mmCIF file of C-alpha atoms and ligand atoms in Angstrom:
data_model
loop_
_atom_site.group_PDB
_atom_site.id
_atom_site.type_symbol
_atom_site.label_atom_id
_atom_site.label_comp_id
_atom_site.label_asym_id
_atom_site.label_seq_id
_atom_site.Cartn_x
_atom_site.Cartn_y
_atom_site.Cartn_z
ATOM 1 C CA MET A 1 0.000 0.000 0.000
ATOM 2 C CA ALA A 2 1.131 3.547 -0.736
ATOM 3 C CA SER A 3 1.126 4.443 2.974
ATOM 4 C CA ARG A 4 3.995 1.976 3.579
ATOM 5 C CA PHE A 5 6.074 3.378 0.744
ATOM 6 C CA ILE A 6 9.208 5.243 1.836
ATOM 7 C CA PRO A 7 10.411 7.768 -0.767
ATOM 8 C CA ARG A 8 14.082 8.412 -1.433
ATOM 9 C CA THR A 9 15.407 11.318 0.587
ATOM 10 C CA THR A 10 18.320 12.279 -1.657
ATOM 11 C CA PHE A 11 19.021 12.535 -5.367
ATOM 12 C CA PRO A 12 22.784 12.443 -5.914
ATOM 13 C CA TYR A 13 23.526 14.355 -9.097
ATOM 14 C CA ASP A 14 26.661 16.265 -10.041
ATOM 15 C CA ARG A 15 26.444 16.886 -13.771
ATOM 16 C CA VAL A 16 26.009 20.470 -14.866
ATOM 17 C CA ILE A 17 24.050 20.969 -18.063
ATOM 18 C CA ASN A 18 25.197 24.059 -19.895
ATOM 19 C CA TRP A 19 23.497 25.505 -22.943
ATOM 20 C CA PHE A 20 24.409 28.964 -24.204
ATOM 21 C CA PRO A 21 24.272 29.072 -28.009
ATOM 22 C CA GLY A 22 25.465 32.162 -29.896
ATOM 23 C CA HIS A 23 22.012 33.654 -30.413
ATOM 24 C CA MET A 24 21.676 34.050 -26.628
ATOM 25 C CA ALA A 25 24.843 36.132 -26.246
ATOM 26 C CA ARG A 26 23.623 38.194 -29.209
ATOM 27 C CA GLY A 27 20.184 38.418 -27.600
ATOM 28 C CA LEU A 28 21.614 39.800 -24.386
ATOM 29 C CA ARG A 29 23.499 42.437 -26.377
ATOM 30 C CA LEU A 30 20.354 43.394 -28.303
ATOM 31 C CA ILE A 31 18.375 43.665 -25.062
ATOM 32 C CA SER A 32 20.977 46.017 -23.681
ATOM 33 C CA GLU A 33 20.991 48.128 -26.888
ATOM 34 C CA ARG A 34 17.195 48.461 -27.006
ATOM 35 C CA LEU A 35 16.854 49.227 -23.315
ATOM 36 C CA ASN A 36 17.017 53.002 -23.710
ATOM 37 C CA SER A 37 13.846 53.082 -25.799
ATOM 38 C CA VAL A 38 11.902 50.901 -23.362
ATOM 39 C CA ASP A 39 9.635 52.210 -20.574
ATOM 40 C CA LEU A 40 9.113 48.982 -18.679
ATOM 41 C CA VAL A 41 10.941 45.652 -18.681
ATOM 42 C CA VAL A 42 8.597 42.692 -18.285
ATOM 43 C CA GLU A 43 10.712 39.862 -16.893
ATOM 44 C CA VAL A 44 9.023 36.499 -17.337
ATOM 45 C CA ARG A 45 9.893 33.655 -14.977
ATOM 46 C CA ASP A 46 8.551 30.122 -14.723
ATOM 47 C CA ALA A 47 6.206 29.809 -11.733
ATOM 48 C CA ARG A 48 7.196 26.147 -11.337
ATOM 49 C CA ILE A 49 10.798 27.232 -10.607
ATOM 50 C CA PRO A 50 10.350 30.799 -9.341
ATOM 51 C CA LEU A 51 13.950 31.089 -8.127
ATOM 52 C CA SER A 52 15.771 28.847 -10.599
ATOM 53 C CA SER A 53 14.280 30.701 -13.594
ATOM 54 C CA VAL A 54 15.934 33.967 -12.577
ATOM 55 C CA ASN A 55 18.886 34.896 -14.750
ATOM 56 C CA PRO A 56 21.399 37.066 -12.826
ATOM 57 C CA ASN A 57 22.588 38.393 -16.192
ATOM 58 C CA PHE A 58 19.338 40.313 -16.483
ATOM 59 C CA GLU A 59 20.156 42.069 -13.207
ATOM 60 C CA LYS A 60 23.391 43.180 -14.813
ATOM 61 C CA VAL A 61 21.836 44.346 -18.078
ATOM 62 C CA VAL A 62 18.444 45.572 -16.911
ATOM 63 C CA GLY A 63 19.940 47.052 -13.737
ATOM 64 C CA ARG A 64 17.517 49.265 -11.870
ATOM 65 C CA ARG A 65 15.179 49.911 -14.814
ATOM 66 C CA PRO A 66 11.471 49.860 -13.961
ATOM 67 C CA ARG A 67 10.553 46.206 -14.051
ATOM 68 C CA LEU A 68 7.473 44.050 -13.731
ATOM 69 C CA ILE A 69 7.934 40.402 -12.819
ATOM 70 C CA VAL A 70 5.613 37.837 -14.370
ATOM 71 C CA TYR A 71 5.440 34.351 -12.909
ATOM 72 C CA ASN A 72 3.992 32.565 -15.926
ATOM 73 C CA LYS A 73 2.702 28.972 -16.226
ATOM 74 C CA PHE A 74 1.086 29.441 -12.840
ATOM 75 C CA ASP A 75 -1.569 26.932 -13.950
ATOM 76 C CA LEU A 76 1.177 24.274 -13.614
ATOM 77 C CA ALA A 77 2.550 25.456 -10.248
ATOM 78 C CA ASP A 78 1.529 24.871 -6.665
ATOM 79 C CA GLN A 79 -1.106 27.560 -6.069
ATOM 80 C CA SER A 80 0.033 28.064 -2.467
ATOM 81 C CA SER A 81 3.408 29.409 -3.695
ATOM 82 C CA LYS A 82 1.863 32.766 -4.612
ATOM 83 C CA ALA A 83 1.408 34.062 -1.042
ATOM 84 C CA PRO A 84 5.028 33.675 0.202
ATOM 85 C CA ILE A 85 6.455 35.043 -3.062
ATOM 86 C CA THR A 86 4.129 38.064 -2.997
ATOM 87 C CA ALA A 87 5.025 38.706 0.657
ATOM 88 C CA ALA A 88 8.760 38.491 -0.070
ATOM 89 C CA PHE A 89 8.441 41.002 -2.936
ATOM 90 C CA ALA A 90 6.404 43.350 -0.744
ATOM 91 C CA LYS A 91 9.234 43.283 1.803
ATOM 92 C CA HIS A 92 12.307 43.342 -0.445
ATOM 93 C CA ALA A 93 11.182 44.956 -3.710
ATOM 94 C CA PRO A 94 7.992 46.900 -2.942
ATOM 95 C CA MET A 95 8.271 48.997 -6.111
ATOM 96 C CA THR A 96 8.332 45.958 -8.389
ATOM 97 C CA PRO A 97 4.880 44.661 -9.326
ATOM 98 C CA VAL A 98 4.502 40.871 -9.475
ATOM 99 C CA VAL A 99 1.840 39.152 -11.567
ATOM 100 C CA PHE A 100 1.054 35.418 -11.702
ATOM 101 C CA THR A 101 -0.247 34.456 -15.136
ATOM 102 C CA SER A 102 -1.324 31.624 -17.357
ATOM 103 C CA CYS A 103 -1.130 32.105 -21.096
ATOM 104 C CA GLN A 104 -3.233 28.973 -21.566
ATOM 105 C CA THR A 105 -6.258 30.691 -20.056
ATOM 106 C CA ASP A 106 -5.139 34.349 -20.297
ATOM 107 C CA ASN A 107 -5.430 34.489 -16.538
ATOM 108 C CA ASN A 108 -4.264 37.859 -15.077
ATOM 109 C CA ILE A 109 -3.025 39.112 -18.456
ATOM 110 C CA LYS A 110 -5.207 42.211 -18.035
ATOM 111 C CA GLU A 111 -3.254 43.098 -14.902
ATOM 112 C CA ILE A 112 -0.070 43.545 -16.960
ATOM 113 C CA LEU A 113 -1.901 45.804 -19.415
ATOM 114 C CA ASN A 114 -3.244 47.859 -16.496
ATOM 115 C CA HIS A 115 0.281 48.405 -15.178
ATOM 116 C CA ALA A 116 1.452 49.470 -18.646
ATOM 117 C CA ALA A 117 -1.523 51.796 -19.129
ATOM 118 C CA LYS A 118 -0.720 53.554 -15.846
ATOM 119 C CA LEU A 119 2.695 54.516 -17.243
ATOM 120 C CA ALA A 120 0.989 56.236 -20.157
ATOM 121 C CA ASP A 121 -0.080 59.145 -17.987
ATOM 122 C CA PRO A 122 2.993 61.346 -18.484
ATOM 123 C CA ILE A 123 4.152 59.626 -21.712
ATOM 124 C CA PRO A 124 1.853 59.329 -24.753
ATOM 125 C CA GLN A 125 3.048 55.904 -25.832
ATOM 126 C CA VAL A 126 4.473 53.061 -23.769
ATOM 127 C CA THR A 127 6.959 50.424 -24.923
ATOM 128 C CA LEU A 128 7.471 47.227 -22.976
ATOM 129 C CA MET A 129 10.283 44.757 -23.457
ATOM 130 C CA VAL A 130 9.737 41.113 -22.599
ATOM 131 C CA VAL A 131 12.822 39.269 -21.331
ATOM 132 C CA GLY A 132 13.324 35.891 -19.679
ATOM 133 C CA MET A 133 15.010 32.505 -19.756
ATOM 134 C CA PRO A 134 14.192 30.155 -22.680
ATOM 135 C CA ASN A 135 10.743 28.551 -22.778
ATOM 136 C CA VAL A 136 9.256 30.495 -19.858
ATOM 137 C CA GLY A 137 6.485 31.634 -22.217
ATOM 138 C CA LYS A 138 7.600 35.065 -23.464
ATOM 139 C CA SER A 139 6.147 34.664 -26.952
ATOM 140 C CA SER A 140 2.971 33.121 -25.532
ATOM 141 C CA LEU A 141 2.662 36.121 -23.221
ATOM 142 C CA ILE A 142 2.966 38.521 -26.152
ATOM 143 C CA ASN A 143 0.234 36.617 -27.977
ATOM 144 C CA SER A 144 -1.959 36.656 -24.853
ATOM 145 C CA LEU A 145 -1.422 40.382 -24.305
ATOM 146 C CA ARG A 146 -2.345 41.060 -27.925
ATOM 147 C CA ARG A 147 -5.394 38.801 -27.721
ATOM 148 C CA VAL A 148 -6.646 40.440 -24.511
ATOM 149 C CA GLY A 149 -5.517 43.992 -25.354
ATOM 150 C CA VAL A 150 -6.464 44.431 -29.010
ATOM 151 C CA GLY A 151 -8.360 41.208 -29.792
ATOM 152 C CA LYS A 152 -5.817 40.177 -32.413
ATOM 153 C CA GLY A 153 -4.219 36.807 -33.149
ATOM 154 C CA LYS A 154 -0.757 35.358 -32.874
ATOM 155 C CA ALA A 155 2.201 37.700 -33.436
ATOM 156 C CA ALA A 156 5.077 35.590 -32.091
ATOM 157 C CA ALA A 157 5.965 31.944 -32.780
ATOM 158 C CA THR A 158 5.841 29.616 -29.766
ATOM 159 C CA GLY A 159 7.033 26.024 -29.232
ATOM 160 C CA ALA A 160 7.369 23.266 -26.651
ATOM 161 C CA GLN A 161 11.182 23.192 -27.009
ATOM 162 C CA PRO A 162 13.329 26.174 -25.926
ATOM 163 C CA GLY A 163 15.096 28.494 -28.364
ATOM 164 C CA ILE A 164 12.216 29.276 -30.750
ATOM 165 C CA THR A 165 12.686 33.058 -30.630
ATOM 166 C CA ARG A 166 16.212 33.775 -31.848
ATOM 167 C CA THR A 167 16.250 37.498 -32.425
ATOM 168 C CA VAL A 168 14.483 40.657 -31.303
ATOM 169 C CA ILE A 169 11.296 40.933 -33.332
ATOM 170 C CA GLY A 170 9.730 44.263 -34.288
ATOM 171 C CA THR A 171 7.310 46.014 -31.992
ATOM 172 C CA VAL A 172 3.807 44.602 -31.585
ATOM 173 C CA LYS A 173 0.856 46.737 -30.514
ATOM 174 C CA VAL A 174 -0.927 45.242 -27.486
ATOM 175 C CA LEU A 175 -3.180 48.144 -26.465
ATOM 176 C CA GLU A 176 -4.851 50.948 -28.461
ATOM 177 C CA ASP A 177 -5.777 53.511 -25.869
ATOM 178 C CA PRO A 178 -3.322 54.335 -24.416
ATOM 179 C CA THR A 179 -0.971 52.943 -27.033
ATOM 180 C CA VAL A 180 1.225 50.170 -25.668
ATOM 181 C CA TYR A 181 3.859 48.465 -27.793
ATOM 182 C CA LEU A 182 5.825 45.392 -26.926
ATOM 183 C CA VAL A 183 9.186 43.963 -27.985
ATOM 184 C CA ASP A 184 9.891 40.205 -27.777
ATOM 185 C CA THR A 185 13.468 39.011 -27.171
ATOM 186 C CA PRO A 186 15.187 35.625 -27.373
ATOM 187 C CA GLY A 187 15.291 33.502 -24.221
ATOM 188 C CA VAL A 188 18.653 33.950 -22.536
ATOM 189 C CA MET A 189 20.047 31.126 -20.415
ATOM 190 C CA VAL A 190 22.576 31.547 -17.605
ATOM 191 C CA PRO A 191 25.925 30.795 -19.344
ATOM 192 C CA HIS A 192 27.005 28.534 -16.497
ATOM 193 C CA ILE A 193 24.595 27.110 -13.928
ATOM 194 C CA ALA A 194 26.861 26.150 -11.053
ATOM 195 C CA ASP A 195 24.303 24.097 -9.139
ATOM 196 C CA PRO A 196 23.678 20.729 -10.893
ATOM 197 C CA VAL A 197 20.211 20.255 -9.384
ATOM 198 C CA ARG A 198 19.190 23.747 -10.476
ATOM 199 C CA SER A 199 20.199 22.908 -14.047
ATOM 200 C CA LEU A 200 18.137 19.721 -13.778
ATOM 201 C CA LYS A 201 15.092 21.713 -12.659
ATOM 202 C CA VAL A 202 15.517 24.153 -15.544
ATOM 203 C CA ALA A 203 15.810 21.201 -17.951
ATOM 204 C CA LEU A 204 12.803 19.395 -16.469
ATOM 205 C CA THR A 205 10.616 22.440 -16.962
ATOM 206 C CA GLY A 206 11.766 22.720 -20.594
ATOM 207 C CA GLY A 207 14.387 25.492 -20.387
ATOM 208 C CA ILE A 208 17.190 23.371 -21.871
ATOM 209 C CA ARG A 209 16.847 21.189 -24.972
ATOM 210 C CA ASP A 210 15.832 17.685 -23.835
ATOM 211 C CA HIS A 211 18.523 15.742 -25.665
ATOM 212 C CA LEU A 212 21.236 17.760 -23.867
ATOM 213 C CA SER A 213 20.077 16.715 -20.438
ATOM 214 C CA ASP A 214 19.082 13.063 -21.031
ATOM 215 C CA GLU A 215 15.405 12.212 -20.741
ATOM 216 C CA GLN A 216 15.847 9.192 -18.458
ATOM 217 C CA THR A 217 17.774 11.190 -15.833
ATOM 218 C CA MET A 218 15.091 13.886 -15.949
ATOM 219 C CA ALA A 219 12.409 11.212 -15.551
ATOM 220 C CA ASP A 220 14.287 9.830 -12.543
ATOM 221 C CA TYR A 221 14.506 13.275 -10.944
ATOM 222 C CA LEU A 222 10.822 13.885 -11.646
ATOM 223 C CA LEU A 223 9.955 10.545 -10.014
ATOM 224 C CA PHE A 224 12.071 11.533 -6.994
ATOM 225 C CA ARG A 225 10.231 14.860 -6.657
ATOM 226 C CA LEU A 226 6.754 13.351 -7.161
ATOM 227 C CA ASN A 227 7.473 10.845 -4.401
ATOM 228 C CA GLU A 228 8.796 13.622 -2.184
ATOM 229 C CA PHE A 229 5.502 15.515 -2.713
ATOM 230 C CA GLY A 230 3.536 12.329 -1.996
ATOM 231 C CA ALA A 231 2.003 12.639 -5.483
ATOM 232 C CA TYR A 232 1.611 8.960 -6.263
ATOM 233 C CA ASP A 233 -1.080 9.191 -8.973
ATOM 234 C CA TYR A 234 1.496 8.175 -11.586
ATOM 235 C CA ALA A 235 1.350 4.609 -10.186
ATOM 236 C CA LYS A 236 -2.302 4.349 -11.234
ATOM 237 C CA TRP A 237 -1.828 6.261 -14.477
ATOM 238 C CA PHE A 238 0.872 3.890 -15.655
ATOM 239 C CA LYS A 239 -0.623 0.770 -14.076
ATOM 240 C CA LEU A 240 2.368 -0.107 -11.880
ATOM 241 C CA PRO A 241 1.958 -3.449 -10.041
ATOM 242 C CA ASP A 242 -0.779 -3.071 -7.352
ATOM 243 C CA ASP A 243 -0.835 0.689 -8.110
ATOM 244 C CA GLN A 244 2.270 0.931 -5.909
ATOM 245 C CA PRO A 245 4.630 3.931 -6.156
ATOM 246 C CA THR A 246 8.273 3.176 -6.763
ATOM 247 C CA ASN A 247 11.714 4.676 -6.258
ATOM 248 C CA ASN A 248 13.072 2.805 -9.238
ATOM 249 C CA VAL A 249 12.889 4.725 -12.512
ATOM 250 C CA ASP A 250 13.311 1.563 -14.608
ATOM 251 C CA ASP A 251 10.223 0.030 -12.967
ATOM 252 C CA LEU A 252 8.298 3.200 -13.704
ATOM 253 C CA LEU A 253 9.487 3.470 -17.311
ATOM 254 C CA ASN A 254 8.678 -0.200 -17.926
ATOM 255 C CA GLY A 255 5.139 0.575 -16.764
ATOM 256 C CA VAL A 256 4.939 3.651 -19.010
ATOM 257 C CA ALA A 257 6.351 1.777 -22.027
ATOM 258 C CA LYS A 258 3.879 -1.068 -21.514
ATOM 259 C CA ARG A 259 0.988 1.383 -21.194
ATOM 260 C CA ILE A 260 1.832 3.309 -24.372
ATOM 261 C CA GLY A 261 3.172 0.320 -26.337
ATOM 262 C CA ALA A 262 6.713 1.714 -26.663
ATOM 263 C CA VAL A 263 8.535 -1.366 -27.876
ATOM 264 C CA VAL A 264 11.702 -1.579 -29.987
ATOM 265 C CA LYS A 265 12.846 -4.414 -32.259
ATOM 266 C CA GLY A 266 13.207 -7.682 -30.339
ATOM 267 C CA GLY A 267 10.331 -6.835 -27.983
ATOM 268 C CA GLU A 268 12.381 -4.662 -25.567
ATOM 269 C CA TYR A 269 10.729 -1.594 -24.050
ATOM 270 C CA ASP A 270 11.823 1.760 -25.461
ATOM 271 C CA MET A 271 12.906 3.537 -22.270
ATOM 272 C CA THR A 272 13.708 6.857 -23.977
ATOM 273 C CA MET A 273 10.266 7.033 -25.548
ATOM 274 C CA ALA A 274 8.730 6.113 -22.178
ATOM 275 C CA ALA A 275 10.772 8.835 -20.425
ATOM 276 C CA LYS A 276 9.679 11.399 -23.037
ATOM 277 C CA PHE A 277 6.041 10.449 -22.509
ATOM 278 C CA PHE A 278 6.367 10.707 -18.708
ATOM 279 C CA LEU A 279 7.985 14.163 -19.020
ATOM 280 C CA LYS A 280 5.286 15.367 -21.391
ATOM 281 C CA HIS A 281 2.638 14.159 -18.976
ATOM 282 C CA TYR A 282 4.212 16.249 -16.225
ATOM 283 C CA ARG A 283 4.800 19.293 -18.423
ATOM 284 C CA THR A 284 1.196 19.411 -19.545
ATOM 285 C CA GLY A 285 -0.004 19.310 -15.947
ATOM 286 C CA LYS A 286 -1.515 15.822 -16.017
ATOM 287 C CA LEU A 287 0.429 14.720 -12.925
ATOM 288 C CA GLY A 288 -0.544 17.761 -10.851
ATOM 289 C CA GLN A 289 0.638 21.263 -9.960
ATOM 290 C CA PHE A 290 4.090 21.476 -8.379
ATOM 291 C CA THR A 291 6.613 24.152 -7.450
ATOM 292 C CA LEU A 292 10.074 22.630 -7.587
ATOM 293 C CA ASP A 293 11.954 25.424 -5.754
ATOM 294 C CA ASP A 294 11.813 25.945 -2.018
ATOM 295 C CA VAL A 295 9.612 29.021 -1.463
ATOM 296 C CA SER A 296 9.625 28.952 2.329
ATOM 297 C CA PRO A 297 10.061 32.440 3.871
ATOM 298 C CA GLU A 298 13.634 31.490 4.876
ATOM 299 C CA ALA A 299 14.579 30.378 1.343
ATOM 300 C CA LEU A 300 13.063 33.547 -0.141
ATOM 301 C CA GLU A 301 14.914 35.674 2.386
ATOM 302 C CA THR A 302 18.239 34.113 1.331
ATOM 303 C CA PHE A 303 17.308 34.521 -2.333
ATOM 304 C CA PHE A 304 16.549 38.238 -1.998
ATOM 305 C CA GLU A 305 19.685 38.870 0.046
ATOM 306 C CA HIS A 306 21.689 37.260 -2.729
ATOM 307 C CA GLN A 307 19.838 39.235 -5.420
ATOM 308 C CA LYS A 308 20.421 42.478 -3.564
ATOM 309 C CA MET A 309 24.129 41.802 -3.314
ATOM 310 C CA TYR A 310 24.288 40.937 -6.994
ATOM 311 C CA ALA A 311 22.329 43.985 -8.107
ATOM 312 C CA THR A 312 24.380 46.340 -5.911
ATOM 313 C CA THR A 313 27.714 45.130 -7.171
ATOM 314 C CA ASN A 314 26.760 44.855 -10.857
ATOM 315 C CA ALA A 315 24.181 47.517 -11.608
ATOM 316 C CA ASN A 316 25.024 50.251 -14.061
ATOM 317 C CA PRO A 317 25.495 53.341 -11.856
ATOM 318 C CA SER A 318 23.825 55.622 -14.429
ATOM 319 C CA THR A 319 20.486 53.907 -13.765
ATOM 320 C CA LEU A 320 20.741 54.168 -9.955
ATOM 321 C CA SER A 321 19.051 56.669 -7.726
ATOM 322 C CA ARG A 322 21.286 59.016 -5.695
ATOM 323 C CA ARG A 323 20.657 56.976 -2.558
ATOM 324 C CA GLN A 324 21.650 53.789 -4.361
ATOM 325 C CA GLU A 325 24.679 55.513 -5.865
ATOM 326 C CA LYS A 326 25.794 56.463 -2.359
ATOM 327 C CA LYS A 327 25.368 52.867 -1.200
ATOM 328 C CA VAL A 328 27.423 51.523 -4.111
ATOM 329 C CA ALA A 329 30.110 54.140 -3.440
ATOM 330 C CA LYS A 330 30.189 53.150 0.242
ATOM 331 C CA LEU A 331 30.556 49.464 -0.645
ATOM 332 C CA GLU A 332 33.347 50.304 -3.095
ATOM 333 C CA GLN A 333 35.062 52.429 -0.440
ATOM 334 C CA ARG A 334 34.870 49.553 2.061
ATOM 335 C CA LYS A 335 36.211 47.134 -0.531
ATOM 336 C CA ASN A 336 39.110 49.490 -1.328
ATOM 337 C CA SER A 337 40.070 50.024 2.310
ATOM 338 C CA ARG A 338 39.985 46.239 2.901
ATOM 339 C CA ARG A 339 42.264 45.796 -0.120
ATOM 340 C CA ALA A 340 44.614 48.554 1.127
ATOM 341 C CA ALA A 341 44.757 46.983 4.617
ATOM 342 C CA LYS A 342 45.621 43.611 3.075
ATOM 343 C CA GLU A 343 48.402 45.158 0.987
ATOM 344 C CA GLU A 344 49.862 46.759 4.089
ATOM 345 C CA GLU A 345 49.956 43.398 5.964
HETATM 346 N N1 GTP B 1 0.598 25.387 -19.291
HETATM 347 C C1 GTP B 1 1.126 26.510 -19.780
HETATM 348 N N2 GTP B 1 1.928 26.447 -20.873
HETATM 349 C C2 GTP B 1 2.443 27.600 -21.347
HETATM 350 C C3 GTP B 1 2.167 28.863 -20.763
HETATM 351 N N3 GTP B 1 2.837 29.810 -21.455
HETATM 352 C C4 GTP B 1 3.496 29.182 -22.438
HETATM 353 N N4 GTP B 1 3.272 27.849 -22.383
HETATM 354 C C5 GTP B 1 3.856 26.823 -23.261
HETATM 355 O O1 GTP B 1 5.268 26.825 -23.036
HETATM 356 C C6 GTP B 1 5.982 26.581 -24.244
HETATM 357 C C7 GTP B 1 6.992 27.704 -24.483
HETATM 358 O O2 GTP B 1 6.324 28.899 -24.778
HETATM 359 P P1 GTP B 1 6.994 30.079 -25.644
HETATM 360 O O3 GTP B 1 6.039 31.218 -25.594
HETATM 361 O O4 GTP B 1 7.445 29.581 -26.970
HETATM 362 O O5 GTP B 1 8.274 30.389 -24.742
HETATM 363 P P2 GTP B 1 9.446 31.449 -24.999
HETATM 364 O O6 GTP B 1 9.835 31.969 -23.659
HETATM 365 O O7 GTP B 1 9.063 32.466 -26.002
HETATM 366 O O8 GTP B 1 10.573 30.487 -25.578
HETATM 367 P P3 GTP B 1 11.989 30.815 -26.300
HETATM 368 O O9 GTP B 1 11.711 30.907 -27.761
HETATM 369 O O10 GTP B 1 12.817 29.631 -25.940
HETATM 370 O O11 GTP B 1 12.549 32.058 -25.727
HETATM 371 C C8 GTP B 1 4.917 26.447 -25.338
HETATM 372 O O12 GTP B 1 4.654 25.073 -25.538
HETATM 373 C C9 GTP B 1 3.701 27.151 -24.744
HETATM 374 O O13 GTP B 1 2.484 26.654 -25.241
HETATM 375 C C10 GTP B 1 1.298 28.890 -19.613
HETATM 376 O O14 GTP B 1 1.010 29.924 -18.999
HETATM 377 N N5 GTP B 1 0.812 27.686 -19.172
#
């Protein structure tokens, strides 16, 4: 019985999956070049990995520009994650609006348009720039904004695999009155994700091309997390013996392969095809809604502290307020006196 099942408590994994093709470096450059003609940066993150889908490179490029954070694909995430994230933003970044959206249902899309329209008070025309890691749903968001704002169809190509948008497309009108334009940009990955498990989470949610991260390892990690959440429905879905959950990915994939008839020559089960099917099931929400990052108040506190440090040491001083400039100068001064003291030793 499932109640007697003891899930694994660790997932040893030390491989780092890196994926930073040329169009991403170019994309980052283009974002930085277009920034001066943009009134608001809309940074899209994946609500299933609210911390792991943050690219510190955006902090460097976007600096202290007015920004709105969108946690997209919220239909696939644990709905209880919204409250702690909202509270952490209210405490650490009260001037940054946060919106939780679903482009599948256009949920909360209007809220983004409302924020943009508010900016149109002193300026006649507002331009937004959408940035984010690959596959977080930037193009889908543009299409949703256009659908909700001006009732028009698809303007940007979307796809289940990352890396569909490869260059900055022209501006797209998403609201008539006031006029709001939007610029799509290519998804930009972190050039080097130091934490192996973080790279696995990004891959599992579709941010890295599947073949680069190995489907069976991703399936194993997904099984580990489902068991950790006590989400054992997969056992019934894939008709595992006695509907029992398992810690063994081969047992699971055998069940999946049998269920979908994934057999190769000689009658063996096709484990890669089974793993792909299992991943697709998860990615389309059929196994439930999960948030893979720790969003406890303590974890969010650490995250924001880290972000603050990063932003303070990397932000472009020309975009800082005088108070922030003073803080950066103070930090620099402290750093210099520490260096001088060391040299004297
Ligand atoms: N369930 C769900 N799926 C979504 C949502 N938004 C986008 N998707 C799906 O996620 C996949 C990626 O969406 P895109 O809009 O192409 O993502 P992107 O960020 O533009 O991708 P890149 O081209 O890699 O930069 C597609 O299969 C979309 O249908 C959402 O809110 N909910």
